[in-house]
PDB file of C-alpha atoms in Angstrom:
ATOM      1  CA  UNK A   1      79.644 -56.602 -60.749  1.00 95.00           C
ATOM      2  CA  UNK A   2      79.773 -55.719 -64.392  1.00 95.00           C
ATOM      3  CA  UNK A   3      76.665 -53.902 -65.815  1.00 93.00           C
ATOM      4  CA  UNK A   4      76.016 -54.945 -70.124  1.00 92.00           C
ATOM      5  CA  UNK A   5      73.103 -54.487 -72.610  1.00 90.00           C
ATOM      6  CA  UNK A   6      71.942 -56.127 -74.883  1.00 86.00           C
ATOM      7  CA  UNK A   7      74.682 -55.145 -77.758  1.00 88.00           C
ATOM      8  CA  UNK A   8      77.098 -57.264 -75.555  1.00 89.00           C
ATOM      9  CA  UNK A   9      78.217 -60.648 -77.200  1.00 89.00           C
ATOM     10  CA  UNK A  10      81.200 -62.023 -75.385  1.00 92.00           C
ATOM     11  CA  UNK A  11      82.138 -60.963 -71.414  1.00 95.00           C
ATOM     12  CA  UNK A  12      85.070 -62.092 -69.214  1.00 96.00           C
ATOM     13  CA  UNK A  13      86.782 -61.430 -65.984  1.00 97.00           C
ATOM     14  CA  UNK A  14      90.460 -61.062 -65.547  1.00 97.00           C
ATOM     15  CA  UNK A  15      92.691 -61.031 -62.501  1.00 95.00           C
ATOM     16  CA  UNK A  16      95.679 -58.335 -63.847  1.00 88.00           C
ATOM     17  CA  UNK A  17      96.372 -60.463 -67.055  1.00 86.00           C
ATOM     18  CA  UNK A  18      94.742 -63.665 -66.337  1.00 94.00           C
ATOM     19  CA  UNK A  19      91.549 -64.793 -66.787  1.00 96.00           C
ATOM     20  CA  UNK A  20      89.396 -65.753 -64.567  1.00 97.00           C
ATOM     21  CA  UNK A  21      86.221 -66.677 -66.116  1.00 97.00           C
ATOM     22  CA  UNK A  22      85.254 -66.027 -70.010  1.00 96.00           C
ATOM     23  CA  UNK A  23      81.178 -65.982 -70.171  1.00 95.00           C
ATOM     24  CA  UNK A  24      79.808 -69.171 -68.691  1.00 96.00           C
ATOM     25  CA  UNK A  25      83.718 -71.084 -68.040  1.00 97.00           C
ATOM     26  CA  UNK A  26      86.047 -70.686 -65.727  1.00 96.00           C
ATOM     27  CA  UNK A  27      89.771 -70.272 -66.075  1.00 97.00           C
ATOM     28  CA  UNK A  28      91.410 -70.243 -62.800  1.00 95.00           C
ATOM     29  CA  UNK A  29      91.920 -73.024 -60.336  1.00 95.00           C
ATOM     30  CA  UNK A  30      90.983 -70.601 -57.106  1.00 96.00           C
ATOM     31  CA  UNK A  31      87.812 -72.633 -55.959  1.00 97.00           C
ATOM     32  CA  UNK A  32      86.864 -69.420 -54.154  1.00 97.00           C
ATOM     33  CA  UNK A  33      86.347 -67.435 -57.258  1.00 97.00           C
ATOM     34  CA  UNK A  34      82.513 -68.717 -58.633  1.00 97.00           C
ATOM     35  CA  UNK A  35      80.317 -67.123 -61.303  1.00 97.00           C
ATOM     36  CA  UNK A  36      77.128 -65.579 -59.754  1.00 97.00           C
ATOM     37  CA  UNK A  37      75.653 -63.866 -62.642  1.00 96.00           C
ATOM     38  CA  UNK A  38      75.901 -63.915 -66.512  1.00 96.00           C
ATOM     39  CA  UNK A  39      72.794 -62.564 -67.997  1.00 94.00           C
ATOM     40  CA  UNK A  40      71.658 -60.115 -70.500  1.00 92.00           C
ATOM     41  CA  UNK A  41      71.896 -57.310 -67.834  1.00 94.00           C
ATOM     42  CA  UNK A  42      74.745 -58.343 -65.260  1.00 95.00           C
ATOM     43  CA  UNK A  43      77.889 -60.444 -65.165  1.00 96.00           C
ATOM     44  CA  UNK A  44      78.617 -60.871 -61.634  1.00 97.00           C
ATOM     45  CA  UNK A  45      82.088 -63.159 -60.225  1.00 97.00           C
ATOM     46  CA  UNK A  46      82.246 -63.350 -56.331  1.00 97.00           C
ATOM     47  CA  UNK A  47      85.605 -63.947 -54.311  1.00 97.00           C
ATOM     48  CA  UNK A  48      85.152 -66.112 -51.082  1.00 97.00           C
ATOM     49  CA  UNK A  49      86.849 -65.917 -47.672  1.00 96.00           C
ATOM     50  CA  UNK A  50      89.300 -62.723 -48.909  1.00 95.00           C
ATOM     51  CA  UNK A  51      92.873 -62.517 -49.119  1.00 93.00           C
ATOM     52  CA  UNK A  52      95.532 -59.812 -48.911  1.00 90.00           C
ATOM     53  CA  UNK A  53      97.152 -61.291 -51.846  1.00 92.00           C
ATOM     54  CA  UNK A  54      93.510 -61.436 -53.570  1.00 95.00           C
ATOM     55  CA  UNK A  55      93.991 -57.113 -53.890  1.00 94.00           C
ATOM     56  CA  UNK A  56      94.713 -55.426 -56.741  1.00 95.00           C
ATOM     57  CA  UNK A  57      92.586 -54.342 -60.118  1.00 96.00           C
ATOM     58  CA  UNK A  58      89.982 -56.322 -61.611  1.00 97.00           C
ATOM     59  CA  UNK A  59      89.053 -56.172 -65.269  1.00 97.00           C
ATOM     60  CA  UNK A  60      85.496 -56.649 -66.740  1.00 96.00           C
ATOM     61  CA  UNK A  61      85.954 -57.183 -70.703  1.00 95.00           C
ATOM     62  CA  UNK A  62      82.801 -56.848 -72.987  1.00 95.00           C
ATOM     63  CA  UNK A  63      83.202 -57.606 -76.535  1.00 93.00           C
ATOM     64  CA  UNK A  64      80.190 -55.699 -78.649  1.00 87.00           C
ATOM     65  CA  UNK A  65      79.289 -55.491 -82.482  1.00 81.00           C
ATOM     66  CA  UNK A  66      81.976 -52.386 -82.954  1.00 79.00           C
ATOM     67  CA  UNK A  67      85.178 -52.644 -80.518  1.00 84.00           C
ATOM     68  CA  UNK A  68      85.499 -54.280 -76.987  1.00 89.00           C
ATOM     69  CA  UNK A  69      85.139 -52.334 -73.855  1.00 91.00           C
ATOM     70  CA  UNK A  70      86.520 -52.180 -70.344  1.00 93.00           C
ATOM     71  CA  UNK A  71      85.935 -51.889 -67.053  1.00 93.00           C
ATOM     72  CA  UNK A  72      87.988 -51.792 -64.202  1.00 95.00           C
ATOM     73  CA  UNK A  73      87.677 -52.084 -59.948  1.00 96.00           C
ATOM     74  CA  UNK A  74      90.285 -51.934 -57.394  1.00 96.00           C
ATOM     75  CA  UNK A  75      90.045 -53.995 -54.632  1.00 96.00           C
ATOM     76  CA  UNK A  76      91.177 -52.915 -51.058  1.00 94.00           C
ATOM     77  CA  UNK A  77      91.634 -55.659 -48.675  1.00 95.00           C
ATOM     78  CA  UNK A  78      91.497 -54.662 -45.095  1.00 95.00           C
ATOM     79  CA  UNK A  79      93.287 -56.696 -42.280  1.00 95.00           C
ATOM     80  CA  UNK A  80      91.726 -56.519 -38.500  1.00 95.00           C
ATOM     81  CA  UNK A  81      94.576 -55.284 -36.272  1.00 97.00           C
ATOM     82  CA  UNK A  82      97.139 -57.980 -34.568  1.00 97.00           C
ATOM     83  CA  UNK A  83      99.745 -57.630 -31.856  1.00 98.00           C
ATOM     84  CA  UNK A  84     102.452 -59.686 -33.315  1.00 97.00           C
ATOM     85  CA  UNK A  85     105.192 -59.282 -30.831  1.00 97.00           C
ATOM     86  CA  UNK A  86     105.344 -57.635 -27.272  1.00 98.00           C
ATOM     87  CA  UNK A  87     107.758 -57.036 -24.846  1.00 97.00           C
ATOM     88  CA  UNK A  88     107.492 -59.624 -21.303  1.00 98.00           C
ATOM     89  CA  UNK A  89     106.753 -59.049 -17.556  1.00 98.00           C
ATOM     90  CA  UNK A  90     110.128 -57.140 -15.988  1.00 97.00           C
ATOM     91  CA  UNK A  91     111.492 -56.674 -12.850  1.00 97.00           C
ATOM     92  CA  UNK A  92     113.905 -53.237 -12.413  1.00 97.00           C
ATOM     93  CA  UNK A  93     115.385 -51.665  -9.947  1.00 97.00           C
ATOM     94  CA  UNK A  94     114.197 -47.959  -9.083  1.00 96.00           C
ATOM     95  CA  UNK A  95     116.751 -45.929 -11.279  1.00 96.00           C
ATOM     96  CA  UNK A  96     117.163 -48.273 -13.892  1.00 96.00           C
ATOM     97  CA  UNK A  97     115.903 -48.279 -17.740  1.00 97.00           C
ATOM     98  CA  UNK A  98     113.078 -49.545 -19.292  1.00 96.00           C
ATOM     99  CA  UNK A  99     112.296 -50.113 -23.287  1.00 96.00           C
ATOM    100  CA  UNK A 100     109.166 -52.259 -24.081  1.00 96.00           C
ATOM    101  CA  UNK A 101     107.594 -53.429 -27.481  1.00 97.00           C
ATOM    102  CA  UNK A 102     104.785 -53.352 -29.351  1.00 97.00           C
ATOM    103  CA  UNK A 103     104.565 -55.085 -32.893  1.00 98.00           C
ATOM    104  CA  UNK A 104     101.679 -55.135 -34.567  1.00 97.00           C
ATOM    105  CA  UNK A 105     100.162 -55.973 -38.281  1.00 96.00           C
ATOM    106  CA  UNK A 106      96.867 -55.356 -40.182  1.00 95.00           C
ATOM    107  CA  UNK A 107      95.917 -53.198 -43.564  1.00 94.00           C
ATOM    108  CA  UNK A 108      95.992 -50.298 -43.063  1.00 94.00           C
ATOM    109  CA  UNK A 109      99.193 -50.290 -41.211  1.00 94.00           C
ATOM    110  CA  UNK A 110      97.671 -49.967 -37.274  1.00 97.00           C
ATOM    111  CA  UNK A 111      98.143 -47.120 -35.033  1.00 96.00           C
ATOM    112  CA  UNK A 112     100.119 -48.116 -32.018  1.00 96.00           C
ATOM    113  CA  UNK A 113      99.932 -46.331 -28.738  1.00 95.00           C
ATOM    114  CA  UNK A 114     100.984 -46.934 -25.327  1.00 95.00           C
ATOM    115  CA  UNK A 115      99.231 -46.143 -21.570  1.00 94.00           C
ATOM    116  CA  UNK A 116     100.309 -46.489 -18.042  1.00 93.00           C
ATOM    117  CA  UNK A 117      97.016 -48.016 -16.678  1.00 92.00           C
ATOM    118  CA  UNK A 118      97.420 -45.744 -12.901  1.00 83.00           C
ATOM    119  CA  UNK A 119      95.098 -43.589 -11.399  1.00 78.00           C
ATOM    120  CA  UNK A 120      97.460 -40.405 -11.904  1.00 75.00           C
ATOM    121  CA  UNK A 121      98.161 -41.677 -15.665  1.00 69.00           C
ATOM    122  CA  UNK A 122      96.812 -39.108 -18.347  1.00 68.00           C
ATOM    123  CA  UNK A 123      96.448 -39.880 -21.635  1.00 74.00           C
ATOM    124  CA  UNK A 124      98.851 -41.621 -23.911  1.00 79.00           C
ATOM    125  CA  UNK A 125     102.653 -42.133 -22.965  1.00 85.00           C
ATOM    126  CA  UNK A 126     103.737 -42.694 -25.794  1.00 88.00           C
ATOM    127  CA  UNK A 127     102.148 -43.068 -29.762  1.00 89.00           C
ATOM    128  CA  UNK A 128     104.625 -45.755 -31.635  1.00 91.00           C
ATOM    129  CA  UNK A 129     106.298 -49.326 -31.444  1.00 95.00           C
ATOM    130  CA  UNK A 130     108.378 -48.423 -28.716  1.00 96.00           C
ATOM    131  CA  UNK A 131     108.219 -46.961 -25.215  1.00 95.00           C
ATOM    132  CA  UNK A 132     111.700 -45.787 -23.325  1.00 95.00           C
ATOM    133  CA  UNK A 133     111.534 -44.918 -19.777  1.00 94.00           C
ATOM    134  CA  UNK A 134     115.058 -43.632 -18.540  1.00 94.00           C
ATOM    135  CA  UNK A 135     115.377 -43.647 -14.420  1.00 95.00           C
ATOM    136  CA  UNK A 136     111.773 -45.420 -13.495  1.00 94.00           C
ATOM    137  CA  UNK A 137     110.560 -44.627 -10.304  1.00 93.00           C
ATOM    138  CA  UNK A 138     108.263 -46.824  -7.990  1.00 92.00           C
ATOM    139  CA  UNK A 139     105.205 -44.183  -9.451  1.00 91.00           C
ATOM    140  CA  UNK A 140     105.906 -45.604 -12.845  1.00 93.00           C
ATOM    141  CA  UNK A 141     105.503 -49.322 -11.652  1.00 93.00           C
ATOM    142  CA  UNK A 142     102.265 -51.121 -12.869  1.00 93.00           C
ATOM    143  CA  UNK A 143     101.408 -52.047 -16.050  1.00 95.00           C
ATOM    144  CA  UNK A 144     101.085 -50.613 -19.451  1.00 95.00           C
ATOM    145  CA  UNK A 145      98.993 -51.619 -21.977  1.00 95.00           C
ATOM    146  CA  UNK A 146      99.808 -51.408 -26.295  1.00 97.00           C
ATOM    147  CA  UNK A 147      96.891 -50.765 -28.347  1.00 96.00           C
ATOM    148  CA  UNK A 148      96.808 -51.388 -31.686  1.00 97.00           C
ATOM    149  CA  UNK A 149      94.287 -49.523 -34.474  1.00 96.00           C
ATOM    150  CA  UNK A 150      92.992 -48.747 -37.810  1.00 95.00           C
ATOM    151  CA  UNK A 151      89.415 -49.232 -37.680  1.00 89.00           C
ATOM    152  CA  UNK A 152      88.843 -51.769 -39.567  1.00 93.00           C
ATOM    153  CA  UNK A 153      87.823 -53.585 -35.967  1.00 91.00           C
ATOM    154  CA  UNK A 154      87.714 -52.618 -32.692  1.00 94.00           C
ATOM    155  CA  UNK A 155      91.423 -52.252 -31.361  1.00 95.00           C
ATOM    156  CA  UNK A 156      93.643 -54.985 -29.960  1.00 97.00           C
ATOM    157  CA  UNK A 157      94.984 -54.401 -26.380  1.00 97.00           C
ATOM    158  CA  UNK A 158      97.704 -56.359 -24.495  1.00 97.00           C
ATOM    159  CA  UNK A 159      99.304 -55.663 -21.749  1.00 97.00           C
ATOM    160  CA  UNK A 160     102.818 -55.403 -19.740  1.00 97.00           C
ATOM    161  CA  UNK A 161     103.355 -55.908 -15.920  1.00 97.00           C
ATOM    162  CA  UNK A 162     106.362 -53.330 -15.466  1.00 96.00           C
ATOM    163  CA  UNK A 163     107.642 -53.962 -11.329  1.00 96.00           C
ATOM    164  CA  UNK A 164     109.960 -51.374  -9.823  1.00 96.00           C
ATOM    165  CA  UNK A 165     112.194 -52.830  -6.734  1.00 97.00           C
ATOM    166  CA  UNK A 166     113.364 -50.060  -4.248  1.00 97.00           C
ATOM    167  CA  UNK A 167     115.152 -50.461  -0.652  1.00 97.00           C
ATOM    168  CA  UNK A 168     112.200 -50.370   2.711  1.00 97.00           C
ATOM    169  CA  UNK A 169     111.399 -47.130   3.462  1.00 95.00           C
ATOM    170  CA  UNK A 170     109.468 -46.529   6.952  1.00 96.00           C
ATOM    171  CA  UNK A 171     106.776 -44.731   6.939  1.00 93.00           C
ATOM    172  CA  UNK A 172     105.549 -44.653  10.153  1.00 91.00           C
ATOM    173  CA  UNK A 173     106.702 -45.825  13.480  1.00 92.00           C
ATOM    174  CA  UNK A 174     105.766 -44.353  16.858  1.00 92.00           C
ATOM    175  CA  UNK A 175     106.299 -44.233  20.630  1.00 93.00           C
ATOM    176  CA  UNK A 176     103.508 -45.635  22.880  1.00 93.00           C
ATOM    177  CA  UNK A 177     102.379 -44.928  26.223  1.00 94.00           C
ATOM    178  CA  UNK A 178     100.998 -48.193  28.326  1.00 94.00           C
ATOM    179  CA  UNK A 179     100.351 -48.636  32.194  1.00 94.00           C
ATOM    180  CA  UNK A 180     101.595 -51.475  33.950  1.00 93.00           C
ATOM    181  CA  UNK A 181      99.625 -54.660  33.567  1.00 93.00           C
ATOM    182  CA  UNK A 182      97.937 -53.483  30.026  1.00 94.00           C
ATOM    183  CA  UNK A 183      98.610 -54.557  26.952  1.00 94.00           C
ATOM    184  CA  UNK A 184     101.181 -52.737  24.663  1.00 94.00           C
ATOM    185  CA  UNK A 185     101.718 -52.651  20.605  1.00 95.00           C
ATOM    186  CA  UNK A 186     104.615 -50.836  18.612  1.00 96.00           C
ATOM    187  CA  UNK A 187     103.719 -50.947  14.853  1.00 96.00           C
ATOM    188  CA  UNK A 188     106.575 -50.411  12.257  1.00 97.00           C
ATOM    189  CA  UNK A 189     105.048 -49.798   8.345  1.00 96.00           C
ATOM    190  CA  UNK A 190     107.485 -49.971   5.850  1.00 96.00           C
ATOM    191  CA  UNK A 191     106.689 -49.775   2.004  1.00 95.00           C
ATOM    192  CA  UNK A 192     109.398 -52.314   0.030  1.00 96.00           C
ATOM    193  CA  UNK A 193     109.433 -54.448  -3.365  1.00 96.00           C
ATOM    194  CA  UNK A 194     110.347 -57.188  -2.958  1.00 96.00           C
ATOM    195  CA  UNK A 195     108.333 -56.994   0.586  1.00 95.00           C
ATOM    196  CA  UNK A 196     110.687 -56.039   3.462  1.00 96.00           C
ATOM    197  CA  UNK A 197     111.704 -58.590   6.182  1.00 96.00           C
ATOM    198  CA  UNK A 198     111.166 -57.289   9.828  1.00 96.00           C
ATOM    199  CA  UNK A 199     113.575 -57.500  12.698  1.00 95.00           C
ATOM    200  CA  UNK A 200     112.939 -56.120  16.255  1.00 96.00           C
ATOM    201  CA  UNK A 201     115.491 -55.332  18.870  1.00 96.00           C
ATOM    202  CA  UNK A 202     115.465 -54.202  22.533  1.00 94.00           C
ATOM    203  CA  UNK A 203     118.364 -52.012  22.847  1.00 87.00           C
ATOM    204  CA  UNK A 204     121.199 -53.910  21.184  1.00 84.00           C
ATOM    205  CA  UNK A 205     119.165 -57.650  22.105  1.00 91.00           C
ATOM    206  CA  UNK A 206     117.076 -59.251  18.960  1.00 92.00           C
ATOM    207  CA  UNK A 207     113.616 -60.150  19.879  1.00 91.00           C
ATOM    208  CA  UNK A 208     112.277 -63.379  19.220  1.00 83.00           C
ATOM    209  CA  UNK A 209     108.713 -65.045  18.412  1.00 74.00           C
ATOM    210  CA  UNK A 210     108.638 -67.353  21.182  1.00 72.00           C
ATOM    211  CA  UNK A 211     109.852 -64.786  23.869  1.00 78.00           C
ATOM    212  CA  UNK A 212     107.585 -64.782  26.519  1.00 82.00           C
ATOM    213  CA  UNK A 213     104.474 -62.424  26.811  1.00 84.00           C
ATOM    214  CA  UNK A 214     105.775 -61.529  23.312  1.00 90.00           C
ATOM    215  CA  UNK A 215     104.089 -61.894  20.205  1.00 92.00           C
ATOM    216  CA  UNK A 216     105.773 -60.378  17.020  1.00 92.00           C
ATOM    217  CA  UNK A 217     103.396 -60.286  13.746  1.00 93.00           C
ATOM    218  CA  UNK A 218     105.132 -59.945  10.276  1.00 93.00           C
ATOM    219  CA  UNK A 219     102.694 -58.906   6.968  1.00 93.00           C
ATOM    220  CA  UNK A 220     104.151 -57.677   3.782  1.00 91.00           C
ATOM    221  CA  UNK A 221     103.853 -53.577   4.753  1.00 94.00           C
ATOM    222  CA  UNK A 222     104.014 -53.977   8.465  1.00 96.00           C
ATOM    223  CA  UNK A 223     105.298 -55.556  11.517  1.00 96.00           C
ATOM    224  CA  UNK A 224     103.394 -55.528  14.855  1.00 95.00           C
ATOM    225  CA  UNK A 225     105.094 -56.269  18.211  1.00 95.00           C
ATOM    226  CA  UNK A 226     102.691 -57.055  20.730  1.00 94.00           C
ATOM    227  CA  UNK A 227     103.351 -56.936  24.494  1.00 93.00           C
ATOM    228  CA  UNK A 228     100.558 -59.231  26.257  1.00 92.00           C
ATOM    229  CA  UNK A 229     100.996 -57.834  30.092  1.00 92.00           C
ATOM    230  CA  UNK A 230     103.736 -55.033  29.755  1.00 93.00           C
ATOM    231  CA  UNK A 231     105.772 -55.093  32.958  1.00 92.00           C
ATOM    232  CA  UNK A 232     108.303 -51.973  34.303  1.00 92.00           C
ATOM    233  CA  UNK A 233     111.358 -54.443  32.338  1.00 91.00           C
ATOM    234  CA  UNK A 234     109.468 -54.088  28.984  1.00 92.00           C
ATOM    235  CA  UNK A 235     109.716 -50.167  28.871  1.00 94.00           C
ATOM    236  CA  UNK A 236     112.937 -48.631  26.728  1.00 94.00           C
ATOM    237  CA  UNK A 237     113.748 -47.963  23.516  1.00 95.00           C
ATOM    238  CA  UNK A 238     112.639 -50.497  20.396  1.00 96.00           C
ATOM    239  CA  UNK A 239     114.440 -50.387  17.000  1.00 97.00           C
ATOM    240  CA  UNK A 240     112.386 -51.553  14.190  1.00 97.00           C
ATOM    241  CA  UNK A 241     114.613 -53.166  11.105  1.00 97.00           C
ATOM    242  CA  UNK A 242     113.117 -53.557   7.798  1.00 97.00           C
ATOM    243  CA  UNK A 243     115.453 -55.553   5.061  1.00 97.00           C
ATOM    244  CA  UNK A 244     115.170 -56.083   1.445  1.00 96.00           C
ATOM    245  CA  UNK A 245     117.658 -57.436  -1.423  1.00 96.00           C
ATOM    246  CA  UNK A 246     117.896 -53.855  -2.035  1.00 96.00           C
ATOM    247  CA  UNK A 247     118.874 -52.552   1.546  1.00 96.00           C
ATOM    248  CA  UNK A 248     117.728 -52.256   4.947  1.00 96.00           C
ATOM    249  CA  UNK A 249     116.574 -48.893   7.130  1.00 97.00           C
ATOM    250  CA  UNK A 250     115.449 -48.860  11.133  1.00 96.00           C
ATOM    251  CA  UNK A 251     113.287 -46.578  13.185  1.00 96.00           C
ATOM    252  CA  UNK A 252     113.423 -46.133  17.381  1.00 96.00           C
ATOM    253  CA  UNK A 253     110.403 -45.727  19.321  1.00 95.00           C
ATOM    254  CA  UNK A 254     110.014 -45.987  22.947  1.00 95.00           C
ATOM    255  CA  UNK A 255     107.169 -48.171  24.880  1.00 95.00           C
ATOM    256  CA  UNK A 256     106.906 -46.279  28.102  1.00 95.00           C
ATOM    257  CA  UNK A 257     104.427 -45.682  31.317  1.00 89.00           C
ATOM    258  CA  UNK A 258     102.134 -43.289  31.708  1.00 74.00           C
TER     259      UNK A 258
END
């Protein structure tokens, strides 16, 4: 906008050096530049649908009786934040090194912060581009989300599935008492990534599914090994194998008579 009197005889608009309208005509080819206003009082140009490359000073020239005047506006063009790049899914092994990515773009340059999304997580991790996590542990599995700001808009989140492999570890696996004729269960839980495989053994013989009065049930965290109508042979000692990529680990327990 461009306030004149009455002592005002010729106006324009100007772009840095060129002109983009001069009173009543226009100069530029930009269809998105029109004239709004010329009157006695105002002489008003209007840019559509904004640019970055449209910032940058704007010059209102007023010619009167005596000498020309003029008046000049900056304009600021703000960009909406916008993850450009970011790092992929990734598998590790416990131990190993992670680096992951965050690009982002908008005007003002955006603030760019990274979060473990975890119920122990507090706060940011880390407050630029780039997040470096030397010997990960299967805590710091899960996934971690880049958010991008500089409030022009609400903030742009994406996110990155981090998953930490590490060997079975057993976490519980215990002895059971059972009378003759009853039915019997040893339970072997074992946390893994990639899930552990189960293997059961009587003494130094592997068990089988098929084996009769036997039923062995494998889930990802736990194997159950069910004894139907436990006779005096069943009693002794069980090993329990759990088995990943990453290594394997067995626990003993004993199914005996009360």
């Amino acid at each position: 906008r461009c306030t004149v009197d009455n002592r005002v005889t010729r106006v324009a608009w100007l772009n840095r050096s060129s002109i983009l309208y001069a009173g009543n005509d226009k100069w530029c080819l930009d269809p998105r530049v029109v004239l709004l206003a010329n009157t006695k009082t105002q002489y008003i140009i209007q840019i559509q649908d904004v640019d970055v490359y449209d910032e940058g000073p704007y010059t209102c020239s007023v010619q009167t009786d005596n000498h020309p005047k003029t008046s000049r506006v900056h304009l600021i063009v703000q960009v909406s934040p916008k993850i450009t790049e970011i790092s992929s899914d990734i598998s590790i092994n416990e131990g190993g090194n992670v680096s992951l990515t965050c690009i982002a773009t908008g005007r003002p340059d955006p603030t760019i912060t990274w979060r473990h999304i975890s119920p122990k997580a507090v706060g940011f991790i880390s407050e630029d581009e780039y997040l470096e996590i030397t010997g990960i542990t299967r805590e710091q599995s899960g996934e971690y989300e880049c958010s991008a700001s500089n409030d022009v808009a609400a903030p742009v989140v994406q996110r990155v599935k981090v998953t930490v492999n590490y060997p079975p570890y057993i976490s519980d696996a215990k002895s059971t008492g059972v009378p003759v004729g009853q039915k019997g269960i040893l339970l072997c839980e074992a946390s893994a990534v990639p899930s552990a495989q189960f293997q059961w053994y009587k003494d130094d013989k592997r068990l089988t599914e098929g084996q009769k009065g036997l039923k062995v049930e494998n889930k990802d965290f736990f194997s159950r090994l069910t004894f139907f109508n436990v006779s005096e042979q069943d009693y002794g000692n069980y090993t329990c194998v759990a088995s990943n990529k990453l290594g394997n680990t067995n626990a003993s327990m004993i199914l005996y008579g009360e």
